[in-house]
Coordinates of N, CA and C in Angstrom, one line a residue:
X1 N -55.3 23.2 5.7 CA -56.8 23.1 5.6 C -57.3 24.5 5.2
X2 N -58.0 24.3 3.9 CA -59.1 26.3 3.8 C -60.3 26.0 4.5
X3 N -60.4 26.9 5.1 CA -61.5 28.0 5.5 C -62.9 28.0 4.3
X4 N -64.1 27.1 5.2 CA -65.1 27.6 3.9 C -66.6 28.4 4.8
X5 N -67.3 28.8 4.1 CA -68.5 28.7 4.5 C -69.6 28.3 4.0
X6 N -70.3 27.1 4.8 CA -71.0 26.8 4.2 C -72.4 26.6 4.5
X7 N -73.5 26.2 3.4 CA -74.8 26.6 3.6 C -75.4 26.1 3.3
X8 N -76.4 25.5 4.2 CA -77.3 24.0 4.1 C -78.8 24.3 4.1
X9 N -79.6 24.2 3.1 CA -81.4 24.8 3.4 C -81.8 23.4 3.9
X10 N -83.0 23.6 4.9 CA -83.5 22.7 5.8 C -84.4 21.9 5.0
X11 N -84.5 20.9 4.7 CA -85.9 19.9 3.9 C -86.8 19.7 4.9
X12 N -88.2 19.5 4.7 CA -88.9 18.8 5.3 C -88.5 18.1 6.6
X13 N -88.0 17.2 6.5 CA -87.1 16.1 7.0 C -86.8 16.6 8.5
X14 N -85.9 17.5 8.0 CA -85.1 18.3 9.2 C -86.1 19.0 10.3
X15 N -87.1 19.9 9.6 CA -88.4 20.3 10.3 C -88.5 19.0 11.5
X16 N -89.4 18.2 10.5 CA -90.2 17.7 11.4 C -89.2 16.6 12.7
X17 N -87.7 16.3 11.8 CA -87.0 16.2 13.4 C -86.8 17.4 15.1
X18 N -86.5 18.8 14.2 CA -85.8 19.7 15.2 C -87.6 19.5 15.8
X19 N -88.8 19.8 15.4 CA -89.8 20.0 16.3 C -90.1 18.2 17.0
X20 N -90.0 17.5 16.7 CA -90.0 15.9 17.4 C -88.9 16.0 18.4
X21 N -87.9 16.8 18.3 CA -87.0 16.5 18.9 C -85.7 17.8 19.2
X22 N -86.3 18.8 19.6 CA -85.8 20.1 20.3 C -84.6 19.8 21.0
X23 N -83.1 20.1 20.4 CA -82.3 19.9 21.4 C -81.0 21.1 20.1
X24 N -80.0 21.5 20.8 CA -78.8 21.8 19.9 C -78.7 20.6 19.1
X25 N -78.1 21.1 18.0 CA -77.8 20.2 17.3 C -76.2 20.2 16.9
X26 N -75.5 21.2 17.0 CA -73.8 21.8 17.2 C -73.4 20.1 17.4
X27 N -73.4 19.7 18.5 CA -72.4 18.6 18.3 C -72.9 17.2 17.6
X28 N -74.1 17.2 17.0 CA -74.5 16.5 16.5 C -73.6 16.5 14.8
X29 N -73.7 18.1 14.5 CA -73.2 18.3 13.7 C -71.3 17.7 13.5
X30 N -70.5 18.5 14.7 CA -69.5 18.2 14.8 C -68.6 17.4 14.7
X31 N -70.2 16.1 15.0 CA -69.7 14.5 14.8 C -69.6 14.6 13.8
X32 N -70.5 14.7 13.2 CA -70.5 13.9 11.0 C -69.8 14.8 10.6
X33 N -69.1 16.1 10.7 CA -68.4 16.7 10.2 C -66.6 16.1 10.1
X34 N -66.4 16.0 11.2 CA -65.1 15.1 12.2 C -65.0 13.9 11.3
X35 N -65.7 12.9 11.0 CA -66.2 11.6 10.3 C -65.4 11.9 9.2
X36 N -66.0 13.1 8.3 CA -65.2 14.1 7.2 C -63.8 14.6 7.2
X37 N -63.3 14.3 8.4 CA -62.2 15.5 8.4 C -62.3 16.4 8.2
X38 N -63.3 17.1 8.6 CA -63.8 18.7 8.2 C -64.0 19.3 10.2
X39 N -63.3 20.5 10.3 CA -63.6 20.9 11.5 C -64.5 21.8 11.8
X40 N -65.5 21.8 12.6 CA -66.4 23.0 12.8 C -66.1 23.9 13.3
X41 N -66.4 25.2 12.7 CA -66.0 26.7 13.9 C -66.6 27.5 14.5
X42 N -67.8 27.4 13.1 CA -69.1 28.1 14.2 C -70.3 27.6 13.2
X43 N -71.2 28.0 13.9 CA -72.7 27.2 13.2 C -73.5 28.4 13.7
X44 N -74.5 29.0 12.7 CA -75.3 30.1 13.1 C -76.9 29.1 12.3
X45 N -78.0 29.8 12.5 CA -79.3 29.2 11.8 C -79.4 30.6 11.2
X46 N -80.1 30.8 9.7 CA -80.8 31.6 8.9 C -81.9 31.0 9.1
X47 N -82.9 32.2 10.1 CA -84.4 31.3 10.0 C -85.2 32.2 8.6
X48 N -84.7 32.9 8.0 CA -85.5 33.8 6.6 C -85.0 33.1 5.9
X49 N -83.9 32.3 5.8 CA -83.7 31.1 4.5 C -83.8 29.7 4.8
X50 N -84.1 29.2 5.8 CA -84.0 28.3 6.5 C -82.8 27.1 6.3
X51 N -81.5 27.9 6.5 CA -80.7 27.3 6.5 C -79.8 27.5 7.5
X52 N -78.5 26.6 7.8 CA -77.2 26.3 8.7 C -76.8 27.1 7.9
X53 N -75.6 27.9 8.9 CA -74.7 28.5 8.2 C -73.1 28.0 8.8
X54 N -72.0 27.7 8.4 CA -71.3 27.1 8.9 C -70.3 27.7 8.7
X55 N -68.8 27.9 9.7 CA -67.5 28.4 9.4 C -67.0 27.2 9.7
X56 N -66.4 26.0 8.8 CA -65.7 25.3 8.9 C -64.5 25.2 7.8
X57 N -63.6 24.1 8.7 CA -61.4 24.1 8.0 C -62.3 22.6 7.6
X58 N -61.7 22.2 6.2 CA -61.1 21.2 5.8 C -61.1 20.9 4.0
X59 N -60.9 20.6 3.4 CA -60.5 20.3 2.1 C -62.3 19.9 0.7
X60 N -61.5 20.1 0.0 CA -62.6 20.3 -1.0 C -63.7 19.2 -1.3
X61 N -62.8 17.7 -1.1 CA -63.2 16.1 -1.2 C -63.9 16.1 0.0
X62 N -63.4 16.7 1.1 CA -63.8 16.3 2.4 C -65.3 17.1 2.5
X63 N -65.8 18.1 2.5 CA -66.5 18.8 1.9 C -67.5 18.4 1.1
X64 N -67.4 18.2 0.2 CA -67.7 17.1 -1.5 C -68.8 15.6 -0.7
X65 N -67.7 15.2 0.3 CA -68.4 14.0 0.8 C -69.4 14.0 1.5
X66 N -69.1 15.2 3.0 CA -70.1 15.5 3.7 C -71.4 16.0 3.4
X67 N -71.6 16.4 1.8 CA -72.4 17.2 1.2 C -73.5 16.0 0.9
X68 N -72.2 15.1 0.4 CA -73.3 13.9 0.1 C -74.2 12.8 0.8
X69 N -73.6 13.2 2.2 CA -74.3 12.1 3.1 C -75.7 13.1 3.5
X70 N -74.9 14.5 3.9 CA -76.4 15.4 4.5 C -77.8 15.3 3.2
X71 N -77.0 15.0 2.4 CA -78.4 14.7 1.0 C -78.7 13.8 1.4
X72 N -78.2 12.7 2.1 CA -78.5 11.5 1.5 C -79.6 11.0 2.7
X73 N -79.5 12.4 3.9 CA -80.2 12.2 5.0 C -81.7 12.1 4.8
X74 N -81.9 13.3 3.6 CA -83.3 13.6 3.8 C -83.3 14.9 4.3
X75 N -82.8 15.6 5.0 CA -83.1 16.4 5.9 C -82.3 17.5 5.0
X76 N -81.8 17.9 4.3 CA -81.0 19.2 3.3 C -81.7 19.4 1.7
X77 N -82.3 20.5 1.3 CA -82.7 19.9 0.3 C -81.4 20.8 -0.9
X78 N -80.4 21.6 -0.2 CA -79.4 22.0 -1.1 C -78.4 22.7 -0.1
X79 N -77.0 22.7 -0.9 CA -76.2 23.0 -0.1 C -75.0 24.0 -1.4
X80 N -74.2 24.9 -0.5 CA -73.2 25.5 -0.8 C -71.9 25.9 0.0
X81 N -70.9 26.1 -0.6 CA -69.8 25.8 0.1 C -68.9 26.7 -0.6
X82 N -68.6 27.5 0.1 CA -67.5 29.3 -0.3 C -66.2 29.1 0.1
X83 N -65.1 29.1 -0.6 CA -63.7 29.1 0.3 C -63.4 30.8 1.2
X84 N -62.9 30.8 1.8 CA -62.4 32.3 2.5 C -61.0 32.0 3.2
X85 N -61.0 33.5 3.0 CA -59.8 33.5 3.1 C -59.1 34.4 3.7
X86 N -57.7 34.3 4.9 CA -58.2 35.6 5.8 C -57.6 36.7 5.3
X87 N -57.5 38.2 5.5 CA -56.9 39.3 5.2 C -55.5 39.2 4.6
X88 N -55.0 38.3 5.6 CA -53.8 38.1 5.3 C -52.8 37.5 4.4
X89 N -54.1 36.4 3.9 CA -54.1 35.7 2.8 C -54.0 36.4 1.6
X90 N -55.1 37.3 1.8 CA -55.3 38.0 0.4 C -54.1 39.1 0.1
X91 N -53.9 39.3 1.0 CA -52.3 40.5 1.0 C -51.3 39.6 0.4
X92 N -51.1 38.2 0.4 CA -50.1 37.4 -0.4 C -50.6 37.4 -1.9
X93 N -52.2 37.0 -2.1 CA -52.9 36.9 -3.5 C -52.3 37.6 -4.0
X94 N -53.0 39.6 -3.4 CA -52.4 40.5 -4.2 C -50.8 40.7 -4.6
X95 N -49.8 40.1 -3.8 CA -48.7 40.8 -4.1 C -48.4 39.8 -5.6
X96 N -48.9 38.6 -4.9 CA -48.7 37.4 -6.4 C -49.1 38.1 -7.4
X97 N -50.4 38.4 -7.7 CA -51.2 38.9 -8.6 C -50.3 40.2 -9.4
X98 N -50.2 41.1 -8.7 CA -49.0 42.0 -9.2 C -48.0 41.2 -9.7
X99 N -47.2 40.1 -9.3 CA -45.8 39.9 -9.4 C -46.1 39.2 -11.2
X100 N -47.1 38.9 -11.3 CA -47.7 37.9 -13.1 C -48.9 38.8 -13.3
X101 N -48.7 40.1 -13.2 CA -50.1 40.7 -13.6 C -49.3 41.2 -15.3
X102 N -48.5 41.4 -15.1 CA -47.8 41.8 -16.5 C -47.8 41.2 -17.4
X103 N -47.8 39.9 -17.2 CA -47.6 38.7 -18.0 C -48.4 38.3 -18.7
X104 N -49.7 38.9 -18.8 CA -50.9 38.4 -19.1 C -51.1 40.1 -20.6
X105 N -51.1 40.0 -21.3 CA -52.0 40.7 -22.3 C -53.0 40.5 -23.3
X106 N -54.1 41.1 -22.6 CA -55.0 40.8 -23.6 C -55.2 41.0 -25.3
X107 N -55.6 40.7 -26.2 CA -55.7 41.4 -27.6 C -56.6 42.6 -27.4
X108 N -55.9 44.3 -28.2 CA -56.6 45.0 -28.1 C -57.5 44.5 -29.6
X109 N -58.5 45.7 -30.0 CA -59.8 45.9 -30.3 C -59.4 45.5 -31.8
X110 N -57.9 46.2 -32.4 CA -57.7 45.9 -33.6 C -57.2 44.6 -33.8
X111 N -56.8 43.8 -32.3 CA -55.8 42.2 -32.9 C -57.5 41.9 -33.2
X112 N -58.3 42.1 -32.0 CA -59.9 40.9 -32.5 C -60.3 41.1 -33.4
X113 N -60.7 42.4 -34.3 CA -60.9 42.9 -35.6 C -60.2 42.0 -36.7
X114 N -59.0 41.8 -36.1 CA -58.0 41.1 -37.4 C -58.3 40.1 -37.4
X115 N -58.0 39.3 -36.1 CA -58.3 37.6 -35.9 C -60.1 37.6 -36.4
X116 N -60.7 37.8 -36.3 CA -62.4 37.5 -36.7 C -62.2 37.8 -38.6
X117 N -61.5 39.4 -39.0 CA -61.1 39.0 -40.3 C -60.8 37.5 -40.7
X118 N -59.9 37.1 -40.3 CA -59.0 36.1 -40.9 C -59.7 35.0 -40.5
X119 N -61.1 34.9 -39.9 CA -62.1 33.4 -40.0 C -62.6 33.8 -41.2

């Protein structure tokens, strides 16, 4: 499972529930997330953006879906979803990246000169 973060702005909707109805909402969340196969890790509020901010594990479709039902609530009026990845992750990226960074050459200034000639 990746690691994402993700970021939900509050609609309408959502307002006038949390004030009707004052309580955490963490496990509320946790449910429909689980539903997903998506696990929650941590849930913070952005009250200057008025969005959820979320550290959750689970896959791209799974993600994809849960996106669709919080729309389909009423209560999100947009959402975003970041993969991350831990330090240690990225210490394998890089070594990859080195190991096919060679591999790759761009056209210098005179192949694109040439190639645009020869349109």
């Amino acid at each position: 499972m990746a690691t994402f973060e993700i970021r939900a702005k509050w609609g309408p909707e959502a307002f006038r529930g949390v004030i009707a109805d004052p309580h955490n909402r963490r496990q509320h969340a946790e449910a429909n997330f689980a539903a997903n196969n998506i696990v929650l890790k941590e849930m913070f509020f952005s009250p200057i953006k008025r969005e959820i901010v979320i550290i959750a594990e689970g896959d791209l479709p799974s993600l994809t879906a849960n996106a669709m039902t919080a729309f389909a609530s009423g209560a999100f009026e947009d959402t975003t979803f970041e993969p991350l990845i831990t330090t240690e992750e990225m210490v394998e990226a890089m070594k990859t990246a080195q190991q096919i960074a060679g591999r790759y050459n761009t056209p210098n200034q005179d192949e694109i000169d040439r190639m645009l000639l020869e349109e």
